[in-house]
Short mmCIF file of C-alpha atoms and ligand atoms in Angstrom, two decimals:
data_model
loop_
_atom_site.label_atom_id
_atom_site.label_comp_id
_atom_site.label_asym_id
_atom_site.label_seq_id
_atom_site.Cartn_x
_atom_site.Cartn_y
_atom_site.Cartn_z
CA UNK A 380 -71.87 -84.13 96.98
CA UNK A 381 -73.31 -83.43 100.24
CA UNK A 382 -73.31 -79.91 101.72
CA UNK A 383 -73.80 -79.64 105.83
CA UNK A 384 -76.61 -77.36 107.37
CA UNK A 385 -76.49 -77.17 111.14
CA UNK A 386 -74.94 -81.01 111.46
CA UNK A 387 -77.68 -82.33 108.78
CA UNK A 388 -76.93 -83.58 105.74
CA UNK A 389 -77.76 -82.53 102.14
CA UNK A 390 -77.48 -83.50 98.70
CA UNK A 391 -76.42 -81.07 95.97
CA UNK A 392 -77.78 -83.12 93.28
CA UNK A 393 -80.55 -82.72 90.81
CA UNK A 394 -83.86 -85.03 90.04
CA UNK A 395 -82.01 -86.41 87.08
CA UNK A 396 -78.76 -86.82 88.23
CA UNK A 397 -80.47 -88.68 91.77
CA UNK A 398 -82.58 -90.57 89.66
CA UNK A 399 -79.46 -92.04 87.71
CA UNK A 400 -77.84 -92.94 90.78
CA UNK A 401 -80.78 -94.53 92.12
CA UNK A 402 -81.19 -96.87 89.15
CA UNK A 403 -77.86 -98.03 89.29
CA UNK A 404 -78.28 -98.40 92.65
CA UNK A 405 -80.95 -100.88 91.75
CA UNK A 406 -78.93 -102.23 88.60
CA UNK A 407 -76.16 -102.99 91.64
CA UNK A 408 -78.70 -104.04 93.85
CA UNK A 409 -77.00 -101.87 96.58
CA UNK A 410 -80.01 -100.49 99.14
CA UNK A 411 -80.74 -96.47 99.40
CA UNK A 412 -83.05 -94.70 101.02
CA UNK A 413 -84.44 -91.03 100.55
CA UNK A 414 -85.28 -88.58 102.95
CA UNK A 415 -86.47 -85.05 102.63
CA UNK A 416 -85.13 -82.48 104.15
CA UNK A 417 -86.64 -79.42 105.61
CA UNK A 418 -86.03 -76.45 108.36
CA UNK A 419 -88.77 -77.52 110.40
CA UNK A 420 -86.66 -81.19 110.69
CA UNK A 421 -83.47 -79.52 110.94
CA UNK A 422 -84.18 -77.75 113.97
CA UNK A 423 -85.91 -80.26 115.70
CA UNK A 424 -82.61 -82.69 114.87
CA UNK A 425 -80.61 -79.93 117.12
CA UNK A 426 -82.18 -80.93 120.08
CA UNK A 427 -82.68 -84.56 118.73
CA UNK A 428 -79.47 -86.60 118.25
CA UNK A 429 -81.31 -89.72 117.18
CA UNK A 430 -83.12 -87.83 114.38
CA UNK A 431 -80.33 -85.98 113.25
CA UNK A 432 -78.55 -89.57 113.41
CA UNK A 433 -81.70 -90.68 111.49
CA UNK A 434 -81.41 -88.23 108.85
CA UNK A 435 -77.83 -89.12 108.30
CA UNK A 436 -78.06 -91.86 107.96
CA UNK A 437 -80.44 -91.88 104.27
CA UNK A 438 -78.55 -92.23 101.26
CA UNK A 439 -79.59 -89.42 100.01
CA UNK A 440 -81.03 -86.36 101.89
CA UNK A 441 -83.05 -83.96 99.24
CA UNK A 442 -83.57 -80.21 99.70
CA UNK A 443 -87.69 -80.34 99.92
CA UNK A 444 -88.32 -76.76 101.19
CA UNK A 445 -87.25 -73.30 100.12
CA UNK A 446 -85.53 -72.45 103.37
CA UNK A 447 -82.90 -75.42 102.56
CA UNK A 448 -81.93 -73.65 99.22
CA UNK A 449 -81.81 -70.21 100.54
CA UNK A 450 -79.72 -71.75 103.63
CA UNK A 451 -77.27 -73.29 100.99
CA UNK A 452 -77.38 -69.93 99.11
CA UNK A 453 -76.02 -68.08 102.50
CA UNK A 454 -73.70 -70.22 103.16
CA UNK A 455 -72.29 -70.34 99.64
CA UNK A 456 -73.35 -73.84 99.25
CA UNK A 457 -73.99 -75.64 95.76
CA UNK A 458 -77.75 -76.11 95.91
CA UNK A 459 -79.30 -75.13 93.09
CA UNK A 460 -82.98 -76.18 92.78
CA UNK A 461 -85.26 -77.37 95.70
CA UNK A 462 -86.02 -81.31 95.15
CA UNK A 463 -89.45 -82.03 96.86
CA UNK A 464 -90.67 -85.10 97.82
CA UNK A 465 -93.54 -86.08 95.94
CA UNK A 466 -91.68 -84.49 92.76
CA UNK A 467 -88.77 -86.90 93.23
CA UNK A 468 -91.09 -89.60 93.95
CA UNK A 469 -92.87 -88.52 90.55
CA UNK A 470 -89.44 -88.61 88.93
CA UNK A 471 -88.59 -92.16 90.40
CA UNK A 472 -91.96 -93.24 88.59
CA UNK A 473 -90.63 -92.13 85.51
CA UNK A 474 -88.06 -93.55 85.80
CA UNK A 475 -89.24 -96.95 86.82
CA UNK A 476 -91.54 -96.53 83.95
CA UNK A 477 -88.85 -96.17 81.40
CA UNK A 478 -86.83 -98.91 82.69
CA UNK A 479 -89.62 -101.34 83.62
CA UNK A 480 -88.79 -101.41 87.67
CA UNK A 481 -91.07 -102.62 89.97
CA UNK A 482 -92.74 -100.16 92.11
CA UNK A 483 -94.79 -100.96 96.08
CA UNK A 484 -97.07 -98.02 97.64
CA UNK A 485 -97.00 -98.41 101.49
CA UNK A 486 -98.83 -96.51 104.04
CA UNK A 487 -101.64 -93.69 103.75
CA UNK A 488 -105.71 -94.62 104.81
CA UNK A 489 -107.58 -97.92 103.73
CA UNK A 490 -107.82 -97.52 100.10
CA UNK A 491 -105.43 -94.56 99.54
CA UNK A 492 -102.34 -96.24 98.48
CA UNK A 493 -104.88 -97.82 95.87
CA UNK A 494 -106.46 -94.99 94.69
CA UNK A 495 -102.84 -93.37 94.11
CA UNK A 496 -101.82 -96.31 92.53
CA UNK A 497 -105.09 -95.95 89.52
CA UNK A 498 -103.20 -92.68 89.22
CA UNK A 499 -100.25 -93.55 88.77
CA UNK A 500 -100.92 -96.07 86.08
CA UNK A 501 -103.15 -93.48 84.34
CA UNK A 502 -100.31 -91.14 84.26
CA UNK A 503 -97.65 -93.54 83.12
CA UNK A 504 -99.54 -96.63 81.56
CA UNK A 505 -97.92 -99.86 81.95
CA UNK A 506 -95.75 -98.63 85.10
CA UNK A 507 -95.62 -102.13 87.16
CA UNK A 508 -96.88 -100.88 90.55
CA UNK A 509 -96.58 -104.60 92.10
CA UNK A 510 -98.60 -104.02 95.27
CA UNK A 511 -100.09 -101.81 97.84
CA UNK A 512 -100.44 -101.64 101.79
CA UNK A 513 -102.28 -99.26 103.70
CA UNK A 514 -100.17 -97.97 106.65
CA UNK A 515 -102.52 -98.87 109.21
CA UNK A 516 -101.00 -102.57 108.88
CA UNK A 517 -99.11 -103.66 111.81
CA UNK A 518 -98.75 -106.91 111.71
CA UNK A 519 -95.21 -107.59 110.80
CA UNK A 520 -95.46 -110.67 109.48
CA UNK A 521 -97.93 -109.47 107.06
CA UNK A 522 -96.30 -106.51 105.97
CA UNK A 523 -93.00 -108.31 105.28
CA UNK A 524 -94.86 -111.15 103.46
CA UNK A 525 -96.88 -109.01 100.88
CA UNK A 526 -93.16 -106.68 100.11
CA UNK A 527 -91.00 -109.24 99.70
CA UNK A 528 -93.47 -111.24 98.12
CA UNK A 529 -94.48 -108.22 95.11
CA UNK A 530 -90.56 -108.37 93.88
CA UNK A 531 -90.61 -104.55 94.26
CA UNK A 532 -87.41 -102.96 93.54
CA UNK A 533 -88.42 -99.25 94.37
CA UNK A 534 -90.65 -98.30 97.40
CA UNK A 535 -92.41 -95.68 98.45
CA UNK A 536 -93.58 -95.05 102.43
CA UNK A 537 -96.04 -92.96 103.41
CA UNK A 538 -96.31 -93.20 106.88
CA UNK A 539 -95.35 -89.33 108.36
CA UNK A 540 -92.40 -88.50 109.48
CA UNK A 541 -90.01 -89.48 111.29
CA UNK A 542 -91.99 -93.09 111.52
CA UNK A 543 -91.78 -94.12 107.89
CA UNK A 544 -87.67 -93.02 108.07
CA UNK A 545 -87.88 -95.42 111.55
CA UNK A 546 -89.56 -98.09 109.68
CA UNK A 547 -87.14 -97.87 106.81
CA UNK A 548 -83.92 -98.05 108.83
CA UNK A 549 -85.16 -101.23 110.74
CA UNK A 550 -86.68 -103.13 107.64
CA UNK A 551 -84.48 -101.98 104.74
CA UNK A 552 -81.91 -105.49 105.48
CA UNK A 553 -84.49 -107.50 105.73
CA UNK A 554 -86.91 -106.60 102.67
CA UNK A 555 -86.07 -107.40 98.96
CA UNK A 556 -86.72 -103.24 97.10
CA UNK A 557 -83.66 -101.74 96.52
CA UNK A 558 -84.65 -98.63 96.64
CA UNK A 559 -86.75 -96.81 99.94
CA UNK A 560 -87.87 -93.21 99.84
CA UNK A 561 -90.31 -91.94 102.79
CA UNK A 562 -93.28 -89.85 101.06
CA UNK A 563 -95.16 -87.99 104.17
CA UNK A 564 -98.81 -87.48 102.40
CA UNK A 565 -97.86 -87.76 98.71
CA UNK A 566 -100.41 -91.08 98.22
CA UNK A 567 -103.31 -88.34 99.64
CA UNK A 568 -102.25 -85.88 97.59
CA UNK A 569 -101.53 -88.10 94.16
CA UNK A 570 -104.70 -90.04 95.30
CA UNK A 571 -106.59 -86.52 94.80
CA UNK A 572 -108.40 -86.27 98.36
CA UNK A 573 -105.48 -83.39 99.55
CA UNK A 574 -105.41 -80.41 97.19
CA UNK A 575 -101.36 -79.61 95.86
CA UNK A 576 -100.81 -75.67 96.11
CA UNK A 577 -101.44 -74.47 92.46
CA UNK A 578 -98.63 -74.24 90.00
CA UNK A 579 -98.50 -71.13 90.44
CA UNK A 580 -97.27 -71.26 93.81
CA UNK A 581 -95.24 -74.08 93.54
CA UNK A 582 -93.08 -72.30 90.72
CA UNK A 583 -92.27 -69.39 92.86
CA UNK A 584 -91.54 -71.56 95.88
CA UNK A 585 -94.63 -70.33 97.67
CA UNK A 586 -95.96 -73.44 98.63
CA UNK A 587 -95.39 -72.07 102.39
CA UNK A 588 -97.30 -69.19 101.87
CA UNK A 589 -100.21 -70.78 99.88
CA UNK A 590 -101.03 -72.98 103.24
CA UNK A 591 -100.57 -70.21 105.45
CA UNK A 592 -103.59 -69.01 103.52
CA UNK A 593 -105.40 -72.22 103.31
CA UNK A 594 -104.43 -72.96 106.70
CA UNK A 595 -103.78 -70.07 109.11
CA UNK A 596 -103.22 -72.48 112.27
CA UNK A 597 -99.83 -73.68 110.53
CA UNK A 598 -98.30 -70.22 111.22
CA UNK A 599 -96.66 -71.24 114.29
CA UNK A 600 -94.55 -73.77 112.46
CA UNK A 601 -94.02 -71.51 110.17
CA UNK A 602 -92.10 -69.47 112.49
CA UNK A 603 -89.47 -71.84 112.02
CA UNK A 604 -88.34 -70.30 108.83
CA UNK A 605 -87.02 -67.49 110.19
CA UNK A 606 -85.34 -68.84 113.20
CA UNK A 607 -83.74 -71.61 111.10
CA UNK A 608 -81.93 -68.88 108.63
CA UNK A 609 -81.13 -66.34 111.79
CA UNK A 610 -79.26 -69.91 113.04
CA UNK A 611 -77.79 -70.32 109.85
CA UNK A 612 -76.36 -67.13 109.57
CA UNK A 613 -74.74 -67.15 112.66
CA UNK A 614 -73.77 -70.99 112.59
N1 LIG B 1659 -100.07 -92.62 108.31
C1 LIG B 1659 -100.04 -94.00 108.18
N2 LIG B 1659 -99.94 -94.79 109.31
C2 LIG B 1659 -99.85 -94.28 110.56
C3 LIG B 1659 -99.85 -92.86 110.69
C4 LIG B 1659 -99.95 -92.06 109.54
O1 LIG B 1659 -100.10 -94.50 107.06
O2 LIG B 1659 -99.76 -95.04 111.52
C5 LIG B 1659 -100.17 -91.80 107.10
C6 LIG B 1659 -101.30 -90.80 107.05
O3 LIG B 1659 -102.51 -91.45 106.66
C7 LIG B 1659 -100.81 -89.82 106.01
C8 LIG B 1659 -99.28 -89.86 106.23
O4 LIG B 1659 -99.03 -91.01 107.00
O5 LIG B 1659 -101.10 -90.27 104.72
C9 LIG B 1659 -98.73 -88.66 107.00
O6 LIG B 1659 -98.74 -87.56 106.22
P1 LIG B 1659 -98.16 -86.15 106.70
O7 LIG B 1659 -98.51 -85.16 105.66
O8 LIG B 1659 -98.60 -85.91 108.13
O9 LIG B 1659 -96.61 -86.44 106.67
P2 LIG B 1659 -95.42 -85.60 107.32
O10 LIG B 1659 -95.82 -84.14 107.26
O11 LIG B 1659 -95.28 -86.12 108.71
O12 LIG B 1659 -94.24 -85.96 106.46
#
């Protein structure tokens, strides 16, 4: 089920419940595509009809940041647990583990998508990660060449948002994976050159607050939060 936050679109649903729909979306070779969702892109889609037409258009819409969840929880929505990005992606790798599914890393520095793939296999040995691309690539030709060429099934952008969700709405009919979720900077972060905020953090849903630390510049974004709910509220 989808729930509707400010004329965006989110799913209610689980890791393991989207993961089973996303291997029988493969199994019925029927194309999806994943987007997270957060408040900093739902309030730029007010302004932004083509990016709130963007996000609408994914299969399935996940609730990556805590504002989402507490935004379902004031509005009596069904949301129960947030469903990050690079967790789902984590979840998809399981998955294509388990059920031998071909997996393609695209975008991320020279090297990157490379280094995350050594990872990958490490953590899930014989996972059949089929090829890689760095997202610095532009040359069409080549890019639809090596995908369709790799017989991936699931895969995985990297190329910041919204671009990669751009990229996967014009090349999803014309590429053979099933299955398209844009990652942001998961391949630097699984890769190991950007630092994850410690469990810790991430159990409490304090990612947010760990960067603000880290990263005191990002407090202007941050501002969002706040604005976002007030909208919410009175939405
Ligand atoms: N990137 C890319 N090609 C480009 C521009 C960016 O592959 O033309 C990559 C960049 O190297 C980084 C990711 O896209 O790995 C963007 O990550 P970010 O955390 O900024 O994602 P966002 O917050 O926009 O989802």
């Amino acid at each position: 089920m989808k729930e509707n936050i400010l004329g965006v679109d989110v799913c209610d649903q689980t890791y393991d419940q989207l993961a089973s729909h996303l291997l029988s979306d493969i199994e019925n070779k029927r194309k999806s595509f994943i987007v997270a969702i957060n408040p900093e892109k739902i309030m730029k889609a007010q302004e932004d009809e083509s990016l709130r037409n963007l996000l609408n258009a994914a299969t399935y819409q996940i609730p990556d940041g805590v504002g989402v969840l507490i935004a379902s929880k004031l509005k009596k929505g069904n949301i129960k647990e947030r469903v990050t990005g690079i967790d789902m992606m984590m979840k998809l790798c399981e998955q294509a583990h388990l059920h031998e599914k071909k997996v393609f890393l695209y975008g991320a520095k020279p090297g990157i998508a490379d280094e995350a793939k050594a990872k990958l296999e490490e953590m899930y040995p014989g996972i059949h990660i089929v090829g890689t691309l760095n997202g610095y690539e532009k040359d069409e030709k080549v890019i639809e060449e090596t995908i369709n060429g790799s017989g991936a099934e699931i895969i995985f952008v990297a190329l910041g948002s919204p671009t990669q969700e751009n990229w996967i709405i014009n090349h999803k009919e014309k590429l053979a994976p099933y299955v398209y979720q844009g990652v942001g900077g998961s391949f630097d972060v699984i890769s190991g050159r950007l630092n994850r905020a410690p469990a810790f953090f991430q159990r409490l849903g304090l990612e947010w607050f760990y960067r603000l630390i880290k990263e005191p510049w990002r407090f202007k974004r941050q501002l969002i939060l706040p604005k976002f709910l007030i909208k919410v509220l009175k939405g």
